[in-house]
PDB file of C-alpha atoms in Angstrom:
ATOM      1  CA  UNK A   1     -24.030 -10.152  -0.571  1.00 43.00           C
ATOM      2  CA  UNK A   2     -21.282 -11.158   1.728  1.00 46.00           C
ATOM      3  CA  UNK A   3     -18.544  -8.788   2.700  1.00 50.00           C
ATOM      4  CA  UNK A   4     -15.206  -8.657   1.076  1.00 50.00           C
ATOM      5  CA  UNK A   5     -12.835 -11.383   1.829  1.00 52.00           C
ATOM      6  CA  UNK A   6      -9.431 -11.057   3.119  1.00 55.00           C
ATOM      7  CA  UNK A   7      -8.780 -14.259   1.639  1.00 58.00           C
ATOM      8  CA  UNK A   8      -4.963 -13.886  -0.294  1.00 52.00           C
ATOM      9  CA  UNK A   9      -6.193 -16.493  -2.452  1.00 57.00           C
ATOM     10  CA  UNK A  10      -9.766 -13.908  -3.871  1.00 71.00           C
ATOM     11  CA  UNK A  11      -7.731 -10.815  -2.851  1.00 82.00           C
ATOM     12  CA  UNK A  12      -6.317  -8.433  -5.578  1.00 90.00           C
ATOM     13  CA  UNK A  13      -5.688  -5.345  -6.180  1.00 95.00           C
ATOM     14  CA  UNK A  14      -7.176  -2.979  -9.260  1.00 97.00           C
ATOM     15  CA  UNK A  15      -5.001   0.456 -10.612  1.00 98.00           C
ATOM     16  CA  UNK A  16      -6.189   2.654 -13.561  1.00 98.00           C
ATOM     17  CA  UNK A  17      -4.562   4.990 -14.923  1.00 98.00           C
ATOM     18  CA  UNK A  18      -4.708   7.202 -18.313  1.00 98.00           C
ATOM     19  CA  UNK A  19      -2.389   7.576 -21.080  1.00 98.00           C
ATOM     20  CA  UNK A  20      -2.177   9.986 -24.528  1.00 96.00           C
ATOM     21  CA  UNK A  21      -2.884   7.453 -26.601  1.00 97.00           C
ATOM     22  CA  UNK A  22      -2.863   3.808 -27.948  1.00 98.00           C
ATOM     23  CA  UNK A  23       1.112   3.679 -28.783  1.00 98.00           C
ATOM     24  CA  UNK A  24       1.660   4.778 -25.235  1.00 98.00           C
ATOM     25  CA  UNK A  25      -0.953   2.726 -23.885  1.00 98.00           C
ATOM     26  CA  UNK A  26       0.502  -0.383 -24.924  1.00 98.00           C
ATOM     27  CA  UNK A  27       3.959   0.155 -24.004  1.00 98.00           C
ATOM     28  CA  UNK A  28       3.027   1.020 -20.544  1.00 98.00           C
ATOM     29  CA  UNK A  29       1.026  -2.403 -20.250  1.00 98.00           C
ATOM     30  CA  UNK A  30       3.950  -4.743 -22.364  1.00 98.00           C
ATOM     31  CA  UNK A  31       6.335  -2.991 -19.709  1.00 97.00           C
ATOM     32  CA  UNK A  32       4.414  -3.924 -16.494  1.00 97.00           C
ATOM     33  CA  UNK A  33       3.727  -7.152 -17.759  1.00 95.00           C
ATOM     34  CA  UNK A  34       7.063  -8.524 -18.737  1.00 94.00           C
ATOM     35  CA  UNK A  35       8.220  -7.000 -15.338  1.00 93.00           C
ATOM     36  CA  UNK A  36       5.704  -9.176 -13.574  1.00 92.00           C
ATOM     37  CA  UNK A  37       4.387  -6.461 -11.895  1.00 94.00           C
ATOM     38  CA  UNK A  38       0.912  -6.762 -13.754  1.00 95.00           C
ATOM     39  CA  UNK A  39      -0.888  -9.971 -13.837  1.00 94.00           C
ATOM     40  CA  UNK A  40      -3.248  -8.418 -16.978  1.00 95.00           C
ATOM     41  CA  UNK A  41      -3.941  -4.965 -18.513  1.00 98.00           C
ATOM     42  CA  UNK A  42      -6.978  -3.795 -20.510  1.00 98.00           C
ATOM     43  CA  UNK A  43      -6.870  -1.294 -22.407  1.00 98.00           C
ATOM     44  CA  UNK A  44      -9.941   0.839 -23.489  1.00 98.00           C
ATOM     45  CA  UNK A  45     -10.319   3.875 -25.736  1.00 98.00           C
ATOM     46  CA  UNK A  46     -12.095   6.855 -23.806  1.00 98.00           C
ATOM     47  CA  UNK A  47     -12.972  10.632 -23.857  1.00 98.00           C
ATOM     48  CA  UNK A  48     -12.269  13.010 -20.619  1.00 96.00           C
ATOM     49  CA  UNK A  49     -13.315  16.110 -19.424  1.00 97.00           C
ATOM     50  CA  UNK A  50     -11.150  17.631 -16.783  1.00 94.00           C
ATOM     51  CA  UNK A  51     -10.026  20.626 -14.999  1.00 95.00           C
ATOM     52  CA  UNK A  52      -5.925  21.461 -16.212  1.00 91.00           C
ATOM     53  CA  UNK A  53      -4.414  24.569 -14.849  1.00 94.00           C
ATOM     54  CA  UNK A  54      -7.213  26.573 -14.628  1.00 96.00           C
ATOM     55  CA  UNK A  55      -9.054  25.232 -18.170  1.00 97.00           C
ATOM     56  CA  UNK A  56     -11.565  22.911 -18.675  1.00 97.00           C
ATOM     57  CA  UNK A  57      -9.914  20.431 -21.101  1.00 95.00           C
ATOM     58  CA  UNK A  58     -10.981  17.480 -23.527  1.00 97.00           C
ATOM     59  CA  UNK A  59      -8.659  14.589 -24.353  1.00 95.00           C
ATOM     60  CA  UNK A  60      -8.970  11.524 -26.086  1.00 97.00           C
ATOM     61  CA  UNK A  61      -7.037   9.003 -24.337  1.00 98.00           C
ATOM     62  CA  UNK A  62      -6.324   5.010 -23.454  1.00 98.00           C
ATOM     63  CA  UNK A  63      -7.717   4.168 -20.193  1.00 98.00           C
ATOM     64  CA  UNK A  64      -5.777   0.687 -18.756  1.00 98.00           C
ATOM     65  CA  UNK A  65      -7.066  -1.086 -15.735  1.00 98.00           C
ATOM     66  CA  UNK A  66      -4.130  -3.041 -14.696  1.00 98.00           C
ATOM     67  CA  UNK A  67      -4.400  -5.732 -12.420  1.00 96.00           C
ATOM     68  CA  UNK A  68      -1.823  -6.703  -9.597  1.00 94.00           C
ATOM     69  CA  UNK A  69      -1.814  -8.047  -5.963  1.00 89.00           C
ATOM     70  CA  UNK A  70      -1.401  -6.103  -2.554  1.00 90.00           C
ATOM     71  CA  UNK A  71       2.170  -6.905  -2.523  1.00 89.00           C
ATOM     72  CA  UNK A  72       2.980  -5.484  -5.936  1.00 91.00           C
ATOM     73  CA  UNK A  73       1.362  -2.228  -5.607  1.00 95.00           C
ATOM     74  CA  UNK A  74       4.055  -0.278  -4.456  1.00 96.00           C
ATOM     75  CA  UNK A  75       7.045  -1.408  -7.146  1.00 96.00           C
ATOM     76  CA  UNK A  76       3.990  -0.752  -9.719  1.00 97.00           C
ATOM     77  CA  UNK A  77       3.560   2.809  -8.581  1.00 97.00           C
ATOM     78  CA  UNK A  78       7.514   3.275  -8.510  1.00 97.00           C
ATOM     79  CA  UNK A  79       7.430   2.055 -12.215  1.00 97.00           C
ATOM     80  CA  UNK A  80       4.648   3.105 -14.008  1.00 98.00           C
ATOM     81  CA  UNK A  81       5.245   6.953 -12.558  1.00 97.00           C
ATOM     82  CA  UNK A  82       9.037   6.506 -14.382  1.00 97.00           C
ATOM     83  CA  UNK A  83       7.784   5.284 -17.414  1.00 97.00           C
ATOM     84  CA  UNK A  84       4.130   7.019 -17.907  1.00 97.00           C
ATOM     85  CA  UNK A  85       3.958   9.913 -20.700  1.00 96.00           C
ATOM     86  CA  UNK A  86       2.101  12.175 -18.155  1.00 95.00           C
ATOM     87  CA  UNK A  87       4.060  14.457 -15.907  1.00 93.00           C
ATOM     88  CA  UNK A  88       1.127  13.931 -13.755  1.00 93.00           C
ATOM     89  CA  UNK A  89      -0.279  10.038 -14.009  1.00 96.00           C
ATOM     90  CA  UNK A  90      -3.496   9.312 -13.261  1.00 96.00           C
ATOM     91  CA  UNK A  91      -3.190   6.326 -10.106  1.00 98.00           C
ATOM     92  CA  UNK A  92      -6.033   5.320  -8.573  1.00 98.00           C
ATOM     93  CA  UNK A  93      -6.222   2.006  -6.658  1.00 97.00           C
ATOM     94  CA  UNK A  94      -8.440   0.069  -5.481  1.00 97.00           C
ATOM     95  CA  UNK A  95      -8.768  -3.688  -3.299  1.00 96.00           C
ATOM     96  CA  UNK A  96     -11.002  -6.052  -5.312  1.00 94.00           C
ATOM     97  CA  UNK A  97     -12.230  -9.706  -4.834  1.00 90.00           C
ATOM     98  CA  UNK A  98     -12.135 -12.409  -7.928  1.00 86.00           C
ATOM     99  CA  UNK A  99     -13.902 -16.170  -7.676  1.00 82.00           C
ATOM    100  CA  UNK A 100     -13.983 -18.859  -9.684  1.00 81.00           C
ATOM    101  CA  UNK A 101     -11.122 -20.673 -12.438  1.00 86.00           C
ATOM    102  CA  UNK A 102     -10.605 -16.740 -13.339  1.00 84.00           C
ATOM    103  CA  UNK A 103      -9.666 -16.363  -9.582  1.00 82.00           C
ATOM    104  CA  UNK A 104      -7.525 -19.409  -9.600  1.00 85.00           C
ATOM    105  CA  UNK A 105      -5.607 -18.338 -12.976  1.00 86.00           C
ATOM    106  CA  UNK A 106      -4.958 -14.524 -11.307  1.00 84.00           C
ATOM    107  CA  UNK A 107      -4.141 -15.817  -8.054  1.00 81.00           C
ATOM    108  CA  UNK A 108      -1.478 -18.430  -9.998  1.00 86.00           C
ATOM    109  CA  UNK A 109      -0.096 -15.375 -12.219  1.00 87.00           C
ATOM    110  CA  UNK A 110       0.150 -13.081  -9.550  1.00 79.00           C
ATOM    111  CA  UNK A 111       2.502 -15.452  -7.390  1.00 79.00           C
ATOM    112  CA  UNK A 112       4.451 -15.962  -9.914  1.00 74.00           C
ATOM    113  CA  UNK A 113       3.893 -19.872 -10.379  1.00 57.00           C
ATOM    114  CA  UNK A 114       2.227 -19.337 -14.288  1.00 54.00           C
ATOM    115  CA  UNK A 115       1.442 -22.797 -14.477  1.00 53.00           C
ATOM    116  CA  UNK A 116      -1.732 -23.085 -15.845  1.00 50.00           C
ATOM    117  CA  UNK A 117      -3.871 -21.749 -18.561  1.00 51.00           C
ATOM    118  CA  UNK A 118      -7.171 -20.471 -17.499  1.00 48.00           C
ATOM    119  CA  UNK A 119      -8.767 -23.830 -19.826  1.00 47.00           C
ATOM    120  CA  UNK A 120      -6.203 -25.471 -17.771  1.00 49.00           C
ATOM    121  CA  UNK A 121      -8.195 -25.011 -14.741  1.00 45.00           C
ATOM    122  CA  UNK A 122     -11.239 -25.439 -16.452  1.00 46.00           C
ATOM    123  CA  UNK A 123     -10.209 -29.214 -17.037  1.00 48.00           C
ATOM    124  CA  UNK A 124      -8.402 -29.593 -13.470  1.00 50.00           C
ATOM    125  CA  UNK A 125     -11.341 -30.301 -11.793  1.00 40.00           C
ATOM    126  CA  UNK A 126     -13.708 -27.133 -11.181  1.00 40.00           C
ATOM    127  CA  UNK A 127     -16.424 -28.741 -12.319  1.00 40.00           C
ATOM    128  CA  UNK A 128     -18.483 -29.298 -15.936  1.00 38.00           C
ATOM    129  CA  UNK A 129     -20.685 -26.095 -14.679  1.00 39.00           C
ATOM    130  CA  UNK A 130     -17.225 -24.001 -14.286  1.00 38.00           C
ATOM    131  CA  UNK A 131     -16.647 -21.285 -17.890  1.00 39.00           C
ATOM    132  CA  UNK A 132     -14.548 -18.676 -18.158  1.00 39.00           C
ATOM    133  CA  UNK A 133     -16.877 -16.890 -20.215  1.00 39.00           C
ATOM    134  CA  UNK A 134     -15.441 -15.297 -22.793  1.00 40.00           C
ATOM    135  CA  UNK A 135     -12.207 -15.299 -21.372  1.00 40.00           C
ATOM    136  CA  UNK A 136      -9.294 -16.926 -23.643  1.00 42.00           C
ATOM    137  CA  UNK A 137      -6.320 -18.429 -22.584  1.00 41.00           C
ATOM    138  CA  UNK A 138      -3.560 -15.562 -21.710  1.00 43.00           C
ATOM    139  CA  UNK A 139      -5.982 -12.876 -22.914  1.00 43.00           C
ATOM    140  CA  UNK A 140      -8.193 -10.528 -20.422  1.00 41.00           C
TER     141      UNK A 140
END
């Protein structure tokens, strides 16, 4: 496997963070994504076990993996730690590489240009062999 890429055109950047519950959840993501400051959000339903103040605890909560650039990361911190229904929000980050017309369509969103579709790309010349799997247009 080759090593990761520095390449700004591969190169994002992955947060996740909790939140109480679905409601929440999807406020947090709508927020960060009409801000810009989220390319795409996913949103999945989980169980944790954690240490709180002394207690082992048990919560059912809304796990979102948010995706953003470099560049971004900081704003995104700013904001999601104003509007996140923990006192104490989960942010864990990460660098990440992406390929492919999923890579192009990020890459697009994330500077801003939202010109094309992911099928968009599909058709612009990737190649017959290029899919986006199950990806749909505008959805993660």
């Amino acid at each position: 496997m080759p090593p990761p890429s520095n390449d700004p055109a591969t190169a994002l950047t992955l947060v996740l963070t909790t939140e109480a519950d679905a409601a929440h959840a999807e406020r947090l993501a709508q927020a960060l994504l009409e801000e810009r400051l989220a390319v795409c959000v996913s949103l999945l339903p989980i169980t944790s076990l954690y240490h709180w103040l002394g207690r082992m605890e048990r919560s059912t909560e809304v796990q979102l993996l948010i995706k953003t650039s470099a560049t971004q990361l900081e704003a995104l911190r700013r904001r999601l730690h104003a509007l996140h229904s923990y006192d104490t929000p989960e942010w864990i980050h990460w660098p990440a590489q992406t390929e492919g017309a999923y890579g192009l369509w990020l890459q697009d969103e994330l500077a801003g240009s939202a010109q094309m579709q992911p099928h968009q790309i599909l058709q612009g010349g990737l190649g017959s062999g290029s899919q986006l799997g199950d990806h749909q247009a505008g959805a993660e």
